[in-house]
Amino acid sequence: MAFSLTSLSKSLSSLLPSQHSLPNLPQNPPNFAPPVSLSDPKSTSIRLSSCLTTPAEETNAITCPSLAYANTLFFKSGHYNVQVVVADNEAEDKLLGRFRRAVFKAGVIQECKRRMFFESSQEKKKRKVREASKRNRRRRPKPKDSAQSKEETSKKDDDEEDGDNWELPEGDLPY
Amino acid sequence: MIKYGKPILKVGSRRNGRSSAQKSARRIQKGVIHVQASFNNTIVTVTDVRGQVISWSSAGTYGFKGTRRGTPFAAQTAARNAIRAVVDQGMQRTEVMIKGPSLGRDTSLRAIRRSGILLSFIRDVTPMPHNGCRPPKKRCV
């Protein structure tokens, strides 16, 4: 039992840094408190506050492995998309920058604009194509083009040489 | 389904005769600042932790009319004035809940920060449907 637990904890710890590096992962606060019992509100709220004040200034929040791709999180105080924990002596600009980056990562404003008006299936397709091209352009900017150009020039040379059939074939006649 | 997970006790107005007196004498140290930043206006509401409204202000209440309500400067003034009213009542720690896509979000946050009130969290609570109601048709402008 103990062995399995340690292996579990190791796997979880290995998961956490990799999750931080994922671009699409929204910064969500830790503990998922399962559907709340109304009987003791105080204790759960205390637990909440103590857990959420532990992360350092630099980290926005710790991701919970089980909710890696959840955009919203249900907490005692309601649903939210993004949470930023504020330290008291943090600079105003830095805080604002942090919040804006978190919101951008979560894609809140984009999503909101998209849902303002109805988009038909055609428009949806166009949007998806645009997004995909943006994503692919970012990942493969140049090496593909240089390889292609080399291939094209070599092909052209070969064609010119082979397409010209005016000269007699080399070698003696078979008879 | 209880929205905020906390049972808000319904007390009849007759039973609780001292409600008006209680309101003015209440000193609340912890609260929540809700900022609803839409494209046409920004509304800043200060509530207590349970969600009961203490005071509110908006860009429209401070002389801005029409298109100027939606500007970030208007959001800034609304936030500043809302907090001024509440700091007198002794509010120290607040959370900030921001809702809506607008330019007023950042400036109102800046104004809140500058007013000297301590912030514990900043949350974005823009409501996201899980593909629910059909939104209105596109505008042909």
mmCIF file of C-alpha atoms in Angstrom:
data_model
loop_
_atom_site.group_PDB
_atom_site.id
_atom_site.type_symbol
_atom_site.label_atom_id
_atom_site.label_comp_id
_atom_site.label_asym_id
_atom_site.label_seq_id
_atom_site.Cartn_x
_atom_site.Cartn_y
_atom_site.Cartn_z
ATOM 1 C CA MET A 1 0.000 0.000 0.000
ATOM 2 C CA ALA A 2 2.751 2.380 1.040
ATOM 3 C CA PHE A 3 4.717 1.615 -2.096
ATOM 4 C CA SER A 4 1.769 2.369 -4.344
ATOM 5 C CA LEU A 5 1.122 5.640 -2.530
ATOM 6 C CA THR A 6 4.669 6.845 -2.998
ATOM 7 C CA SER A 7 4.586 5.920 -6.666
ATOM 8 C CA LEU A 8 1.300 7.792 -6.995
ATOM 9 C CA SER A 9 2.732 10.874 -5.350
ATOM 10 C CA LYS A 10 5.785 10.714 -7.617
ATOM 11 C CA SER A 11 3.638 10.492 -10.717
ATOM 12 C CA LEU A 12 1.531 13.421 -9.509
ATOM 13 C CA SER A 13 4.572 15.548 -8.831
ATOM 14 C CA SER A 14 5.937 14.730 -12.259
ATOM 15 C CA LEU A 15 2.586 15.697 -13.748
ATOM 16 C CA LEU A 16 2.507 19.119 -12.112
ATOM 17 C CA PRO A 17 5.506 20.814 -13.793
ATOM 18 C CA SER A 18 4.499 19.448 -17.187
ATOM 19 C CA GLN A 19 1.061 20.915 -16.734
ATOM 20 C CA HIS A 20 2.537 24.316 -15.975
ATOM 21 C CA SER A 21 4.233 24.341 -19.342
ATOM 22 C CA LEU A 22 1.062 23.636 -21.335
ATOM 23 C CA PRO A 23 -0.083 26.813 -23.077
ATOM 24 C CA ASN A 24 -3.809 26.186 -23.042
ATOM 25 C CA LEU A 25 -4.070 25.275 -19.441
ATOM 26 C CA PRO A 26 -6.059 27.858 -17.503
ATOM 27 C CA GLN A 27 -4.608 28.874 -14.218
ATOM 28 C CA ASN A 28 -6.987 27.437 -11.698
ATOM 29 C CA PRO A 29 -6.675 27.391 -7.989
ATOM 30 C CA PRO A 30 -6.109 24.202 -6.066
ATOM 31 C CA ASN A 31 -8.522 22.202 -4.112
ATOM 32 C CA PHE A 32 -11.642 21.029 -5.674
ATOM 33 C CA ALA A 33 -14.079 21.012 -2.818
ATOM 34 C CA PRO A 34 -16.702 18.452 -3.778
ATOM 35 C CA PRO A 35 -20.348 19.566 -3.682
ATOM 36 C CA VAL A 36 -20.541 21.425 -0.504
ATOM 37 C CA SER A 37 -22.296 20.430 2.638
ATOM 38 C CA LEU A 38 -24.287 23.316 3.915
ATOM 39 C CA SER A 39 -23.981 22.175 7.485
ATOM 40 C CA ASP A 40 -20.554 23.678 8.187
ATOM 41 C CA PRO A 41 -19.845 26.655 5.972
ATOM 42 C CA LYS A 42 -17.243 28.173 8.281
ATOM 43 C CA SER A 43 -14.855 25.259 8.375
ATOM 44 C CA THR A 44 -14.790 24.844 4.601
ATOM 45 C CA SER A 45 -14.273 28.541 4.029
ATOM 46 C CA ILE A 46 -11.360 28.536 6.473
ATOM 47 C CA ARG A 47 -9.873 25.548 4.699
ATOM 48 C CA LEU A 48 -10.277 27.375 1.407
ATOM 49 C CA SER A 49 -8.553 30.528 2.583
ATOM 50 C CA SER A 50 -5.667 28.696 4.207
ATOM 51 C CA CYS A 51 -5.003 26.563 1.146
ATOM 52 C CA LEU A 52 -5.215 29.457 -1.259
ATOM 53 C CA THR A 53 -2.850 31.701 0.641
ATOM 54 C CA THR A 54 -0.023 29.172 0.547
ATOM 55 C CA PRO A 55 1.094 29.608 -3.109
ATOM 56 C CA ALA A 56 4.023 31.951 -3.593
ATOM 57 C CA GLU A 57 3.767 35.367 -5.172
ATOM 58 C CA GLU A 58 5.155 34.244 -8.475
ATOM 59 C CA THR A 59 2.784 31.346 -9.132
ATOM 60 C CA ASN A 60 -0.749 32.222 -9.936
ATOM 61 C CA ALA A 61 -2.208 29.038 -8.662
ATOM 62 C CA ILE A 62 -1.508 25.383 -8.360
ATOM 63 C CA THR A 63 -3.324 23.219 -10.833
ATOM 64 C CA CYS A 64 -5.178 20.271 -9.581
ATOM 65 C CA PRO A 65 -4.312 17.248 -11.707
ATOM 66 C CA SER A 66 -7.801 15.878 -11.704
ATOM 67 C CA LEU A 67 -9.206 19.094 -13.133
ATOM 68 C CA ALA A 68 -6.512 19.814 -15.628
ATOM 69 C CA TYR A 69 -8.793 20.914 -18.412
ATOM 70 C CA ALA A 70 -11.673 22.388 -16.496
ATOM 71 C CA ASN A 71 -12.300 25.952 -17.476
ATOM 72 C CA THR A 72 -14.492 26.767 -14.553
ATOM 73 C CA LEU A 73 -14.211 25.663 -11.055
ATOM 74 C CA PHE A 74 -17.008 25.342 -8.589
ATOM 75 C CA PHE A 75 -16.040 26.703 -5.235
ATOM 76 C CA LYS A 76 -17.916 27.697 -2.193
ATOM 77 C CA SER A 77 -18.293 31.208 -3.497
ATOM 78 C CA GLY A 78 -19.483 30.300 -6.957
ATOM 79 C CA HIS A 79 -18.158 29.570 -10.395
ATOM 80 C CA TYR A 80 -15.265 31.448 -11.858
ATOM 81 C CA ASN A 81 -12.958 31.227 -14.829
ATOM 82 C CA VAL A 82 -9.770 32.750 -13.536
ATOM 83 C CA GLN A 83 -8.448 33.446 -10.091
ATOM 84 C CA VAL A 84 -5.419 35.451 -9.151
ATOM 85 C CA VAL A 85 -4.256 35.495 -5.559
ATOM 86 C CA VAL A 86 -2.962 38.882 -4.531
ATOM 87 C CA ALA A 87 -0.129 39.555 -2.158
ATOM 88 C CA ASP A 88 -0.372 42.762 -0.192
ATOM 89 C CA ASN A 89 2.805 44.432 -1.304
ATOM 90 C CA GLU A 90 2.519 43.622 -4.975
ATOM 91 C CA ALA A 91 2.986 46.395 -7.484
ATOM 92 C CA GLU A 92 -0.114 47.583 -9.270
ATOM 93 C CA ASP A 93 1.219 47.109 -12.766
ATOM 94 C CA LYS A 94 2.572 43.698 -12.013
ATOM 95 C CA LEU A 95 -0.738 42.594 -10.590
ATOM 96 C CA LEU A 96 -2.636 43.910 -13.546
ATOM 97 C CA GLY A 97 -0.233 42.240 -15.939
ATOM 98 C CA ARG A 98 -0.627 38.957 -14.138
ATOM 99 C CA PHE A 99 -4.384 39.155 -14.226
ATOM 100 C CA ARG A 100 -4.458 40.040 -17.901
ATOM 101 C CA ARG A 101 -2.136 37.212 -18.788
ATOM 102 C CA ALA A 102 -4.231 34.757 -16.805
ATOM 103 C CA VAL A 103 -7.382 35.928 -18.513
ATOM 104 C CA PHE A 104 -5.749 35.699 -21.922
ATOM 105 C CA LYS A 105 -4.595 32.187 -21.239
ATOM 106 C CA ALA A 106 -8.057 31.170 -20.191
ATOM 107 C CA GLY A 107 -9.409 32.734 -23.375
ATOM 108 C CA VAL A 108 -12.247 34.463 -21.597
ATOM 109 C CA ILE A 109 -12.549 37.589 -23.699
ATOM 110 C CA GLN A 110 -12.195 35.749 -26.985
ATOM 111 C CA GLU A 111 -14.902 33.331 -25.993
ATOM 112 C CA CYS A 112 -17.150 36.135 -24.848
ATOM 113 C CA LYS A 113 -16.824 37.975 -28.153
ATOM 114 C CA ARG A 114 -17.515 34.823 -30.062
ATOM 115 C CA ARG A 115 -20.700 34.190 -28.159
ATOM 116 C CA MET A 116 -22.042 37.715 -28.508
ATOM 117 C CA PHE A 117 -23.672 36.976 -31.809
ATOM 118 C CA PHE A 118 -24.757 33.770 -33.417
ATOM 119 C CA GLU A 119 -22.282 32.285 -35.846
ATOM 120 C CA SER A 120 -23.493 30.017 -38.619
ATOM 121 C CA SER A 121 -21.840 26.709 -39.411
ATOM 122 C CA GLN A 122 -19.947 28.303 -42.313
ATOM 123 C CA GLU A 123 -18.590 31.025 -40.104
ATOM 124 C CA LYS A 124 -17.667 28.476 -37.531
ATOM 125 C CA LYS A 125 -15.666 26.552 -40.124
ATOM 126 C CA LYS A 126 -13.876 29.703 -41.244
ATOM 127 C CA ARG A 127 -13.011 30.582 -37.695
ATOM 128 C CA LYS A 128 -11.664 27.112 -37.028
ATOM 129 C CA VAL A 129 -9.528 27.255 -40.154
ATOM 130 C CA ARG A 130 -8.160 30.630 -39.137
ATOM 131 C CA GLU A 131 -7.312 29.399 -35.657
ATOM 132 C CA ALA A 132 -5.686 26.257 -36.984
ATOM 133 C CA SER A 133 -3.574 28.199 -39.443
ATOM 134 C CA LYS A 134 -2.472 30.525 -36.672
ATOM 135 C CA ARG A 135 -1.496 27.596 -34.517
ATOM 136 C CA ASN A 136 0.356 25.783 -37.285
ATOM 137 C CA ARG A 137 2.099 28.915 -38.480
ATOM 138 C CA ARG A 138 3.473 29.415 -35.010
ATOM 139 C CA ARG A 139 4.829 25.891 -34.783
ATOM 140 C CA ARG A 140 6.360 25.493 -38.264
ATOM 141 C CA PRO A 141 7.569 28.826 -39.518
ATOM 142 C CA LYS A 142 10.551 28.294 -41.835
ATOM 143 C CA PRO A 143 12.286 24.920 -42.190
ATOM 144 C CA LYS A 144 9.504 23.529 -44.367
ATOM 145 C CA ASP A 145 9.875 26.341 -46.946
ATOM 146 C CA SER A 146 13.655 25.979 -47.375
ATOM 147 C CA ALA A 147 13.425 22.217 -47.860
ATOM 148 C CA GLN A 148 10.638 22.673 -50.402
ATOM 149 C CA SER A 149 12.561 25.234 -52.450
ATOM 150 C CA LYS A 150 15.595 22.964 -52.625
ATOM 151 C CA GLU A 151 13.467 20.079 -53.799
ATOM 152 C CA GLU A 152 11.800 22.214 -56.424
ATOM 153 C CA THR A 153 15.043 23.467 -57.975
ATOM 154 C CA SER A 154 16.538 19.963 -58.127
ATOM 155 C CA LYS A 155 13.393 18.629 -59.745
ATOM 156 C CA LYS A 156 13.467 21.326 -62.368
ATOM 157 C CA ASP A 157 17.026 20.523 -63.367
ATOM 158 C CA ASP A 158 16.257 16.835 -63.696
ATOM 159 C CA ASP A 159 13.240 17.513 -65.874
ATOM 160 C CA GLU A 160 15.161 19.699 -68.288
ATOM 161 C CA GLU A 161 17.831 17.089 -68.752
ATOM 162 C CA ASP A 162 15.531 14.126 -69.157
ATOM 163 C CA GLY A 163 12.786 15.770 -71.188
ATOM 164 C CA ASP A 164 15.178 16.531 -74.032
ATOM 165 C CA ASN A 165 15.046 13.443 -76.254
ATOM 166 C CA TRP A 166 16.764 14.667 -79.407
ATOM 167 C CA GLU A 167 20.062 12.884 -78.808
ATOM 168 C CA LEU A 168 20.424 9.277 -79.642
ATOM 169 C CA PRO A 169 20.593 6.911 -76.711
ATOM 170 C CA GLU A 170 24.041 5.878 -75.701
ATOM 171 C CA GLY A 171 25.335 2.427 -76.195
ATOM 172 C CA ASP A 172 25.657 0.084 -79.164
ATOM 173 C CA LEU A 173 22.797 -1.281 -81.110
ATOM 174 C CA PRO A 174 21.568 -4.629 -79.906
ATOM 175 C CA TYR A 175 22.266 -6.226 -83.287
ATOM 176 C CA MET B 1 -30.397 25.070 -6.120
ATOM 177 C CA ILE B 2 -28.724 27.620 -3.904
ATOM 178 C CA LYS B 3 -26.604 29.887 -6.039
ATOM 179 C CA TYR B 4 -23.735 30.753 -3.776
ATOM 180 C CA GLY B 5 -23.795 27.712 -1.597
ATOM 181 C CA LYS B 6 -24.614 29.706 1.492
ATOM 182 C CA PRO B 7 -28.078 29.626 2.962
ATOM 183 C CA ILE B 8 -29.415 33.165 2.989
ATOM 184 C CA LEU B 9 -31.875 33.244 5.820
ATOM 185 C CA LYS B 10 -35.182 34.754 4.910
ATOM 186 C CA VAL B 11 -36.274 36.925 7.737
ATOM 187 C CA GLY B 12 -39.591 38.693 7.534
ATOM 188 C CA SER B 13 -39.447 42.451 7.637
ATOM 189 C CA ARG B 14 -41.806 42.607 10.606
ATOM 190 C CA ARG B 15 -39.792 40.257 12.737
ATOM 191 C CA ASN B 16 -36.567 42.066 12.085
ATOM 192 C CA GLY B 17 -37.677 45.537 13.035
ATOM 193 C CA ARG B 18 -34.205 46.957 13.486
ATOM 194 C CA SER B 19 -33.096 46.334 9.872
ATOM 195 C CA SER B 20 -32.733 50.005 8.919
ATOM 196 C CA ALA B 21 -30.842 50.889 12.075
ATOM 197 C CA GLN B 22 -28.654 47.844 11.655
ATOM 198 C CA LYS B 23 -27.703 48.888 8.129
ATOM 199 C CA SER B 24 -26.224 52.237 9.065
ATOM 200 C CA ALA B 25 -24.421 50.905 12.139
ATOM 201 C CA ARG B 26 -22.929 47.874 10.352
ATOM 202 C CA ARG B 27 -19.179 47.789 10.111
ATOM 203 C CA ILE B 28 -18.089 45.193 7.652
ATOM 204 C CA GLN B 29 -14.427 44.462 7.330
ATOM 205 C CA LYS B 30 -14.545 41.880 4.599
ATOM 206 C CA GLY B 31 -16.451 42.277 1.411
ATOM 207 C CA VAL B 32 -16.674 41.521 -2.244
ATOM 208 C CA ILE B 33 -16.506 44.036 -5.046
ATOM 209 C CA HIS B 34 -18.408 42.979 -8.131
ATOM 210 C CA VAL B 35 -17.507 44.765 -11.314
ATOM 211 C CA GLN B 36 -19.825 44.203 -14.232
ATOM 212 C CA ALA B 37 -18.033 45.625 -17.238
ATOM 213 C CA SER B 38 -20.215 45.572 -20.296
ATOM 214 C CA PHE B 39 -19.545 47.415 -23.503
ATOM 215 C CA ASN B 40 -22.028 50.170 -22.717
ATOM 216 C CA ASN B 41 -21.568 50.658 -19.010
ATOM 217 C CA THR B 42 -19.692 49.573 -15.919
ATOM 218 C CA ILE B 43 -21.487 48.795 -12.680
ATOM 219 C CA VAL B 44 -19.566 48.389 -9.456
ATOM 220 C CA THR B 45 -21.414 46.745 -6.568
ATOM 221 C CA VAL B 46 -19.976 46.237 -3.128
ATOM 222 C CA THR B 47 -21.450 43.377 -1.144
ATOM 223 C CA ASP B 48 -20.577 41.480 1.959
ATOM 224 C CA VAL B 49 -19.152 38.001 1.819
ATOM 225 C CA ARG B 50 -22.589 36.435 1.622
ATOM 226 C CA GLY B 51 -23.600 38.542 -1.352
ATOM 227 C CA GLN B 52 -25.884 41.078 0.267
ATOM 228 C CA VAL B 53 -25.402 44.436 -1.362
ATOM 229 C CA ILE B 54 -23.960 47.242 0.688
ATOM 230 C CA SER B 55 -23.610 49.921 -1.940
ATOM 231 C CA TRP B 56 -23.269 50.288 -5.668
ATOM 232 C CA SER B 57 -22.316 52.785 -8.245
ATOM 233 C CA SER B 58 -22.051 52.877 -11.980
ATOM 234 C CA ALA B 59 -20.682 55.056 -14.695
ATOM 235 C CA GLY B 60 -24.144 56.367 -15.378
ATOM 236 C CA THR B 61 -24.620 57.657 -11.846
ATOM 237 C CA TYR B 62 -21.679 59.991 -12.177
ATOM 238 C CA GLY B 63 -22.846 62.139 -15.028
ATOM 239 C CA PHE B 64 -21.640 60.056 -17.930
ATOM 240 C CA LYS B 65 -24.281 59.542 -20.556
ATOM 241 C CA GLY B 66 -24.607 57.471 -23.676
ATOM 242 C CA THR B 67 -21.423 56.275 -25.275
ATOM 243 C CA ARG B 68 -19.199 57.825 -22.625
ATOM 244 C CA ARG B 69 -20.487 55.410 -20.006
ATOM 245 C CA GLY B 70 -18.651 52.580 -21.636
ATOM 246 C CA THR B 71 -15.278 54.244 -21.576
ATOM 247 C CA PRO B 72 -12.525 53.069 -19.259
ATOM 248 C CA PHE B 73 -12.329 56.466 -17.564
ATOM 249 C CA ALA B 74 -15.955 56.188 -16.554
ATOM 250 C CA ALA B 75 -15.256 52.742 -15.135
ATOM 251 C CA GLN B 76 -12.410 54.195 -13.158
ATOM 252 C CA THR B 77 -14.558 56.902 -11.585
ATOM 253 C CA ALA B 78 -17.317 54.450 -10.784
ATOM 254 C CA ALA B 79 -14.911 52.122 -9.018
ATOM 255 C CA ARG B 80 -13.241 54.929 -7.121
ATOM 256 C CA ASN B 81 -16.495 56.340 -5.876
ATOM 257 C CA ALA B 82 -17.918 52.987 -4.926
ATOM 258 C CA ILE B 83 -14.931 52.221 -2.775
ATOM 259 C CA ARG B 84 -14.868 55.650 -1.212
ATOM 260 C CA ALA B 85 -18.363 55.107 0.099
ATOM 261 C CA VAL B 86 -17.427 51.773 1.552
ATOM 262 C CA VAL B 87 -14.044 52.537 3.054
ATOM 263 C CA ASP B 88 -15.796 54.977 5.377
ATOM 264 C CA GLN B 89 -17.793 52.060 6.682
ATOM 265 C CA GLY B 90 -14.608 50.312 7.616
ATOM 266 C CA MET B 91 -13.983 47.838 4.848
ATOM 267 C CA GLN B 92 -10.485 46.467 4.809
ATOM 268 C CA ARG B 93 -10.216 43.251 2.848
ATOM 269 C CA THR B 94 -12.081 42.592 -0.319
ATOM 270 C CA GLU B 95 -12.265 40.198 -3.190
ATOM 271 C CA VAL B 96 -12.856 41.421 -6.653
ATOM 272 C CA MET B 97 -15.135 39.644 -9.077
ATOM 273 C CA ILE B 98 -14.986 40.901 -12.616
ATOM 274 C CA LYS B 99 -17.635 40.065 -15.137
ATOM 275 C CA GLY B 100 -17.915 40.897 -18.798
ATOM 276 C CA PRO B 101 -15.673 41.813 -21.688
ATOM 277 C CA SER B 102 -14.822 45.445 -21.795
ATOM 278 C CA LEU B 103 -12.100 48.016 -21.598
ATOM 279 C CA GLY B 104 -13.407 48.999 -18.193
ATOM 280 C CA ARG B 105 -12.095 45.872 -16.525
ATOM 281 C CA ASP B 106 -8.481 46.870 -16.257
ATOM 282 C CA THR B 107 -9.019 50.474 -15.339
ATOM 283 C CA SER B 108 -11.534 49.663 -12.638
ATOM 284 C CA LEU B 109 -9.114 47.129 -11.202
ATOM 285 C CA ARG B 110 -6.404 49.745 -11.248
ATOM 286 C CA ALA B 111 -8.647 52.215 -9.457
ATOM 287 C CA ILE B 112 -9.552 49.617 -6.846
ATOM 288 C CA ARG B 113 -5.921 48.881 -6.252
ATOM 289 C CA ARG B 114 -5.016 52.521 -6.003
ATOM 290 C CA SER B 115 -7.714 53.338 -3.512
ATOM 291 C CA GLY B 116 -5.706 51.582 -0.858
ATOM 292 C CA ILE B 117 -8.037 48.766 -0.064
ATOM 293 C CA LEU B 118 -6.503 45.341 0.519
ATOM 294 C CA LEU B 119 -7.322 42.690 -2.025
ATOM 295 C CA SER B 120 -7.311 38.993 -1.348
ATOM 296 C CA PHE B 121 -8.346 37.548 -4.711
ATOM 297 C CA ILE B 122 -9.219 38.788 -8.113
ATOM 298 C CA ARG B 123 -11.601 36.548 -9.936
ATOM 299 C CA ASP B 124 -13.095 36.572 -13.351
ATOM 300 C CA VAL B 125 -16.667 35.377 -13.236
ATOM 301 C CA THR B 126 -17.778 36.022 -16.784
ATOM 302 C CA PRO B 127 -20.676 33.665 -17.369
ATOM 303 C CA MET B 128 -19.904 31.072 -19.995
ATOM 304 C CA PRO B 129 -22.712 28.974 -21.380
ATOM 305 C CA HIS B 130 -21.909 25.374 -22.128
ATOM 306 C CA ASN B 131 -23.528 25.956 -25.544
ATOM 307 C CA GLY B 132 -26.880 27.020 -24.153
ATOM 308 C CA CYS B 133 -29.212 29.650 -25.539
ATOM 309 C CA ARG B 134 -28.907 30.829 -29.109
ATOM 310 C CA PRO B 135 -27.423 34.314 -29.158
ATOM 311 C CA PRO B 136 -28.949 37.080 -31.303
ATOM 312 C CA LYS B 137 -28.160 37.296 -34.991
ATOM 313 C CA LYS B 138 -25.174 39.129 -36.387
ATOM 314 C CA ARG B 139 -25.461 42.829 -36.833
ATOM 315 C CA CYS B 140 -25.206 44.169 -40.365
ATOM 316 C CA VAL B 141 -23.513 47.461 -39.685
#
